[in-house]
PDB file of C-alpha atoms in Angstrom:
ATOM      1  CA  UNK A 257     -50.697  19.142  21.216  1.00 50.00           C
ATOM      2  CA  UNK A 258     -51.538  15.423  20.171  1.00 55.00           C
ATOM      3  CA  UNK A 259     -48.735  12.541  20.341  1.00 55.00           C
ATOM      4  CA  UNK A 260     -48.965  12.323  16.339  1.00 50.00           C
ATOM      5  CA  UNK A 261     -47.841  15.666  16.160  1.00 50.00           C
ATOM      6  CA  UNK A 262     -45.682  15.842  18.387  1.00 51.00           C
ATOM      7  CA  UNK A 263     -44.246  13.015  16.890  1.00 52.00           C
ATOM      8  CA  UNK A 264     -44.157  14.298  13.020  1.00 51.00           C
ATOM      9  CA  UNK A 265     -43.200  17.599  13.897  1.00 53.00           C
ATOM     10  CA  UNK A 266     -44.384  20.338  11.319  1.00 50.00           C
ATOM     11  CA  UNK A 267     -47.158  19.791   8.874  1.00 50.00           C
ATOM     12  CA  UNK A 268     -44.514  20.597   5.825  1.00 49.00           C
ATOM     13  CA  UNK A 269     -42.420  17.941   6.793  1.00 49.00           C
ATOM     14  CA  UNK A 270     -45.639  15.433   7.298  1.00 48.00           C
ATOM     15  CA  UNK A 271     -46.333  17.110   3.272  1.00 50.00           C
ATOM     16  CA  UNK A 272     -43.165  15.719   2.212  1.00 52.00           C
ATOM     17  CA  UNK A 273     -42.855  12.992   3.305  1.00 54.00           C
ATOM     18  CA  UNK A 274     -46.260  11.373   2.515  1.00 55.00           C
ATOM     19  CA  UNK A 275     -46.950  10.424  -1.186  1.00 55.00           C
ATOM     20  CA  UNK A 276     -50.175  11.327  -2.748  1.00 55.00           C
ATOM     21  CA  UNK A 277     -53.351   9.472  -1.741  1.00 52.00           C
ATOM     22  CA  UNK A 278     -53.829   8.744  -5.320  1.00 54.00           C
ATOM     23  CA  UNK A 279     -50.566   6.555  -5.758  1.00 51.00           C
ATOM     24  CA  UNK A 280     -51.329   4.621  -2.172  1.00 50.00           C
ATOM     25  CA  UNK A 281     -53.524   1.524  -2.126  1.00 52.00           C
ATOM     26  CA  UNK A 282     -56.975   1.520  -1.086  1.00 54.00           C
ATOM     27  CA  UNK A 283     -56.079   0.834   2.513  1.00 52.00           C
ATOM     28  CA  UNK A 284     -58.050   1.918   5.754  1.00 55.00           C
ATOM     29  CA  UNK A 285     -57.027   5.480   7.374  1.00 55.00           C
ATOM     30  CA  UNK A 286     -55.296   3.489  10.488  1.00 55.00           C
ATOM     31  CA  UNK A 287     -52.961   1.158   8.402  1.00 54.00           C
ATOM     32  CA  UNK A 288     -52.226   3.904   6.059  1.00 51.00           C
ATOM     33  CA  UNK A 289     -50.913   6.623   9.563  1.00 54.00           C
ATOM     34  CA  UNK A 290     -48.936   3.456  10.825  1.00 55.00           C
ATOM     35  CA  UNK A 291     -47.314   2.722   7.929  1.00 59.00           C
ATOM     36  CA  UNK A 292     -45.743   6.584   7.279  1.00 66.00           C
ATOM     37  CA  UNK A 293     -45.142   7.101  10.868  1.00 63.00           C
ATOM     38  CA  UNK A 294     -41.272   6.867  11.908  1.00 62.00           C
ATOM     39  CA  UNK A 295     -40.963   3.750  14.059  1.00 64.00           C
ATOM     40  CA  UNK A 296     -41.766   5.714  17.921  1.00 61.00           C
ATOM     41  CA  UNK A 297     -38.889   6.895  20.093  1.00 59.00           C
ATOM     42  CA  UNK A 298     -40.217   7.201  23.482  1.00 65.00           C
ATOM     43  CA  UNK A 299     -36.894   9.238  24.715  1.00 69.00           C
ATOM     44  CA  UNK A 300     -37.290  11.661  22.097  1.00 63.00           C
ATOM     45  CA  UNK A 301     -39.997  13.989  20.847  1.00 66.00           C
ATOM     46  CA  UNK A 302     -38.496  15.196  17.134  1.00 65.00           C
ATOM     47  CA  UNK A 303     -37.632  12.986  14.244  1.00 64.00           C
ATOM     48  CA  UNK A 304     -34.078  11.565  13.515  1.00 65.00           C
ATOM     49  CA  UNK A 305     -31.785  13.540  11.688  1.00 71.00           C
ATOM     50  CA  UNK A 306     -28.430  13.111   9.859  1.00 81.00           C
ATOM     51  CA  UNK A 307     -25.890  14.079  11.767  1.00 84.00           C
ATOM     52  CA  UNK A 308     -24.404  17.301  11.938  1.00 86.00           C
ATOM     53  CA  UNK A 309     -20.444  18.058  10.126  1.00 87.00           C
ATOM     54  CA  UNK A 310     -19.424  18.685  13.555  1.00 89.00           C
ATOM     55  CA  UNK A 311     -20.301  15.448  14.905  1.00 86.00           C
ATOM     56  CA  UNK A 312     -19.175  13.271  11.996  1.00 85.00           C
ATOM     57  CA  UNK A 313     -16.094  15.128  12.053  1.00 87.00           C
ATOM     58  CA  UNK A 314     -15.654  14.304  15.739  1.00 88.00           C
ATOM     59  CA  UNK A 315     -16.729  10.456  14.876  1.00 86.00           C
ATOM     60  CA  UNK A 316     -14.333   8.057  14.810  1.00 81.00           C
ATOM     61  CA  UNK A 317     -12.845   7.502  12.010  1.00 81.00           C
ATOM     62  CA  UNK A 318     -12.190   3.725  10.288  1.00 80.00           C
ATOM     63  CA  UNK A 319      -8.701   2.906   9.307  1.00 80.00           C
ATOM     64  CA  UNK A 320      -8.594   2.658   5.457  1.00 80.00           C
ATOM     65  CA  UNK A 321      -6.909  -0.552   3.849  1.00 78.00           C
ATOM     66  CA  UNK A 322      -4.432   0.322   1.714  1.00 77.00           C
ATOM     67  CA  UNK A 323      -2.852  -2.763  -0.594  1.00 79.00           C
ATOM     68  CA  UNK A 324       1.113  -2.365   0.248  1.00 83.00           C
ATOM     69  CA  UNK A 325       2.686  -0.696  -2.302  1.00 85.00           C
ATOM     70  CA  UNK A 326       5.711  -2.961  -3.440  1.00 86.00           C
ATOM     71  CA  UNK A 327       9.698  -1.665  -2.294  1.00 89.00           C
ATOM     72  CA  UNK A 328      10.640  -3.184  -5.723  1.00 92.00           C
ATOM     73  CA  UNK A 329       8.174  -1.882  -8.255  1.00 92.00           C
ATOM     74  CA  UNK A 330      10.610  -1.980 -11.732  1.00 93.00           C
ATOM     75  CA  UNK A 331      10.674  -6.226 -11.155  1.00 91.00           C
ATOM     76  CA  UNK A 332       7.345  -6.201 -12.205  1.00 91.00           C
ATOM     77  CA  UNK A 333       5.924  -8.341  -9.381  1.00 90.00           C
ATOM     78  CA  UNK A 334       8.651 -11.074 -10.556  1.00 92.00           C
ATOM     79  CA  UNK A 335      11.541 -12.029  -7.566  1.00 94.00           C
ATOM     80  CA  UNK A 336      14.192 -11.614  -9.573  1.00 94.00           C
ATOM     81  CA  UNK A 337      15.064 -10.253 -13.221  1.00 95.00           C
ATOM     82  CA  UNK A 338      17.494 -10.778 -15.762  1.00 96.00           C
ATOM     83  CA  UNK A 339      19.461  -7.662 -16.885  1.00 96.00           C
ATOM     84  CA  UNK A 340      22.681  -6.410 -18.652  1.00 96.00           C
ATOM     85  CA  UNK A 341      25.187  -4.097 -16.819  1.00 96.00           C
ATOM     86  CA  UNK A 342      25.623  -0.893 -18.849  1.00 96.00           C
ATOM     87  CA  UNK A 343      27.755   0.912 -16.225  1.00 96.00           C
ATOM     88  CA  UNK A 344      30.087  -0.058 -13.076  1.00 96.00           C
ATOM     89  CA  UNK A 345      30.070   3.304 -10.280  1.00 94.00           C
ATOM     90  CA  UNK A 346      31.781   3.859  -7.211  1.00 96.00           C
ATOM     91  CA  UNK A 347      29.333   5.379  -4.998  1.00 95.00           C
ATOM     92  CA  UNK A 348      29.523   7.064  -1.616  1.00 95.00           C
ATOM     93  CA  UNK A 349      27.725   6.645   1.226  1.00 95.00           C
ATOM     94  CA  UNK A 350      25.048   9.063   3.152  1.00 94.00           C
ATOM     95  CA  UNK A 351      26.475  10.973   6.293  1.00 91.00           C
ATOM     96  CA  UNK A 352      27.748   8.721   8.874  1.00 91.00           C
ATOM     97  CA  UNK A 353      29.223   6.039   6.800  1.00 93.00           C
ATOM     98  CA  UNK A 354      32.388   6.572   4.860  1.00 94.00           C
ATOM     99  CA  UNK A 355      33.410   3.854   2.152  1.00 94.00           C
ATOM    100  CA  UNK A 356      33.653   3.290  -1.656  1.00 95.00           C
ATOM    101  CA  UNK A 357      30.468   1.200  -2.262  1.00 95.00           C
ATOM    102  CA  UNK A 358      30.222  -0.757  -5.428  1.00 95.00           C
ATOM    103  CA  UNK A 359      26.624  -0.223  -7.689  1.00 96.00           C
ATOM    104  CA  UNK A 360      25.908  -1.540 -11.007  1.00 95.00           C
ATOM    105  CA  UNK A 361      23.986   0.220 -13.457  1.00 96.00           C
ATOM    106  CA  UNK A 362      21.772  -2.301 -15.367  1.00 96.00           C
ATOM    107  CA  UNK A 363      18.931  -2.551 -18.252  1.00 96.00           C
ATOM    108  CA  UNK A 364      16.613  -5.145 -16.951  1.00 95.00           C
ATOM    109  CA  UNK A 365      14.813  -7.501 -20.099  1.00 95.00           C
ATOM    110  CA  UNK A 366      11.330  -5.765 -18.947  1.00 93.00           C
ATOM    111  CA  UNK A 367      13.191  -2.266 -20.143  1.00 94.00           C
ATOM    112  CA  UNK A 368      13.665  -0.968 -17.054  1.00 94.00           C
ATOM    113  CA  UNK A 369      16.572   0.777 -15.922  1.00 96.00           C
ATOM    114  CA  UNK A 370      17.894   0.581 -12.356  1.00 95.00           C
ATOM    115  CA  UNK A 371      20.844   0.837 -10.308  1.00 96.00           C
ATOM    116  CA  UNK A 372      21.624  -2.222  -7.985  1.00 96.00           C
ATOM    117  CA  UNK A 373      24.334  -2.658  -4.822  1.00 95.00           C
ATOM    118  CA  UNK A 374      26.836  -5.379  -5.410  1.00 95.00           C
ATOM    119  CA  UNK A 375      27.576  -6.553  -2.089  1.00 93.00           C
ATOM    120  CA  UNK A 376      31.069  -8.600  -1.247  1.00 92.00           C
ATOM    121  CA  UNK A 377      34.120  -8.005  -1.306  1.00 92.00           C
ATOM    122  CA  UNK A 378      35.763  -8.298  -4.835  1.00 91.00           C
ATOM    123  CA  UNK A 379      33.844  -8.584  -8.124  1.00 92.00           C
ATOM    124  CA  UNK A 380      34.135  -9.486 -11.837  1.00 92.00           C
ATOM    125  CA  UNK A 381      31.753  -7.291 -13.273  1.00 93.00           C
ATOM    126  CA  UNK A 382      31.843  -5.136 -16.447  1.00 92.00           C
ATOM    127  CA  UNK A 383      30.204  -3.439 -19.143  1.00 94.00           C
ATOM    128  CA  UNK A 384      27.779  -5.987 -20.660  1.00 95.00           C
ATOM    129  CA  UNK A 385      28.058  -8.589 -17.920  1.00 94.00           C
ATOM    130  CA  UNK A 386      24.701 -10.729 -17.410  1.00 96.00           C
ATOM    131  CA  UNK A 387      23.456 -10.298 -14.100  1.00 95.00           C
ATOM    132  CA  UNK A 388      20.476 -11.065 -12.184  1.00 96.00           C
ATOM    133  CA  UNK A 389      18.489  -8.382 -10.013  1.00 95.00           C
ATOM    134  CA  UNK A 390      17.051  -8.884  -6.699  1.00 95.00           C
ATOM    135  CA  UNK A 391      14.789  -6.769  -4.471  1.00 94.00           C
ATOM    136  CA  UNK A 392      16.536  -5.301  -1.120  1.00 94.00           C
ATOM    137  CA  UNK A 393      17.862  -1.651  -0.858  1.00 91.00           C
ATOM    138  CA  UNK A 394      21.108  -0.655   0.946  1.00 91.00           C
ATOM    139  CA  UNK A 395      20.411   1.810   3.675  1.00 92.00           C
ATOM    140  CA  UNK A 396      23.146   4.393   3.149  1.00 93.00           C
ATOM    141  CA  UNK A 397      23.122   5.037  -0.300  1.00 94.00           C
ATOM    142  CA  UNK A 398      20.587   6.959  -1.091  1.00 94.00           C
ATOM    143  CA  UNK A 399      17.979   5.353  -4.759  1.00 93.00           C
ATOM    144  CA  UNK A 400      19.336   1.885  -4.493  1.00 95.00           C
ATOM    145  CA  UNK A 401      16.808   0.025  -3.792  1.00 95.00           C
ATOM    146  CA  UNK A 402      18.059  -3.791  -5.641  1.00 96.00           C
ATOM    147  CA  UNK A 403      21.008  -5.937  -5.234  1.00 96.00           C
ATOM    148  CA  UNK A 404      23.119  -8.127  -7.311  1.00 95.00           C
ATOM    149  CA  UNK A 405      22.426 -11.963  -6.730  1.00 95.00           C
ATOM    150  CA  UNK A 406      26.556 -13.149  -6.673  1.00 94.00           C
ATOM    151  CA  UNK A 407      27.032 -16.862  -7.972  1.00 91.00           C
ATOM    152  CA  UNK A 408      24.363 -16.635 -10.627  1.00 91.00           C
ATOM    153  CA  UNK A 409      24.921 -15.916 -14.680  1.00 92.00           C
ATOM    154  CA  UNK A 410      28.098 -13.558 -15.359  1.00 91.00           C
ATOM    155  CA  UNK A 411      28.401 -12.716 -11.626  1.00 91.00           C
ATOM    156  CA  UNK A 412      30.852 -14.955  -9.684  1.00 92.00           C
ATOM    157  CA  UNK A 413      31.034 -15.906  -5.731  1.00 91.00           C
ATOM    158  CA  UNK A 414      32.745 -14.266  -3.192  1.00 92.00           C
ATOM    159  CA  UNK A 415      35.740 -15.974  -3.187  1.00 89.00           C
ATOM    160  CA  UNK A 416      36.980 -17.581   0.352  1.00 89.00           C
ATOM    161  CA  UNK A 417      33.894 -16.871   2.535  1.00 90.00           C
ATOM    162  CA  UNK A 418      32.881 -18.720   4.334  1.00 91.00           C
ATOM    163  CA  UNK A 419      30.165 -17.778   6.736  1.00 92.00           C
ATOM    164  CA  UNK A 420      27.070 -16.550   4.929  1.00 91.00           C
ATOM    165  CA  UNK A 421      27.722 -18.358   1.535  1.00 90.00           C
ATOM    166  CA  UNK A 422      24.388 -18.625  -0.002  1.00 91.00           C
ATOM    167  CA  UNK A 423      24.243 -15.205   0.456  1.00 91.00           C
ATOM    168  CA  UNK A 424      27.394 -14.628  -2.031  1.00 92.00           C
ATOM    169  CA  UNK A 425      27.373 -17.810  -3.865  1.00 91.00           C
ATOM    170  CA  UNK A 426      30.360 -19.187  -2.572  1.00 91.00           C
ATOM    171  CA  UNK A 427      31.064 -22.796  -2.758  1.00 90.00           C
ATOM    172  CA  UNK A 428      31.278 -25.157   0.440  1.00 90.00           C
ATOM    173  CA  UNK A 429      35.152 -25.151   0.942  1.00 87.00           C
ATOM    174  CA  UNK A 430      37.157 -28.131   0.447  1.00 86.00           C
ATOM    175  CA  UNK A 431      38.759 -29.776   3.845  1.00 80.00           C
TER     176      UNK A 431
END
């Protein structure tokens, strides 16, 4: 058996994957043989192949990048919304934890309806209050994923703190 078909393998493959002589340029017999040919593997005798659905499934596989899917979707992209309390609960807290926790019901302006912690101790809010929403769940009660920003509309400070005040919008106290 010749290198060339060795190299080609069967004449049905060498069929398919010439074109017709009439569709080729006018080219000598030499140029024409090189320029089919597969370029020569000298390790190898048959033609590549595609791999086999064992071997890709065995083949590493490339992590996919995912765009992170935001923990505060009803804001709408926006850091913080305006909204209108519609309800005041008194929620409890998952397993371990044992407390009254304080959540506000509220209609955002985008239409959206959530329910939102109100951290602190102490709070002023009612039906109708204007309040504005912030991202950031609290960990033991269980669909709250937004929080009450204290200090800002309807929603007053947490009165006499005085570590962490930015975080309850409590004024610097008065020496």
């Amino acid at each position: 058996m010749n290198i060339l078909a060795r190299t080609l393998g069967s004449t049905s493959r060498l069929a398919l994957s010439r074109p017709p002589l009439t569709m080729l340029s006018r080219s000598p017999p030499t140029m024409l043989s090189r320029s089919l040919l597969p370029p020569p593997r000298s390790f190898h005798s048959s033609l590549p192949a595609l791999a086999t659905m064992n071997q890709a499934m065995k083949r590493k596989k490339r992590p996919t990048r995912r765009s992170q899917e935001s923990k505060a979707p009803l804001l709408n992209t926006s850091p913080q919304r305006k909204g209108v309390c519609t309800a005041i609960i008194i929620a409890k807290p998952k397993k371990p934890n044992s407390a009254k926790r304080k959540v506000a019901r509220v209609k955002l302006t985008n239409g959206n309806s959530l329910q939102a912690y109100i951290q602190g101790e102490g709070h002023n809010l009612q039906d109708h209050s204007v309040v504005l929403i912030r991202g950031g769940r609290s960990k033991d009660l269980p669909g709250v994923k937004y929080k009450v920003i204290r200090g800002a509309l309807d929603f007053s400070g947490v009165a006499g703190r005085k570590t962490a005040r930015s975080t309850y919008g409590a004024k610097k106290p008065k020496k």
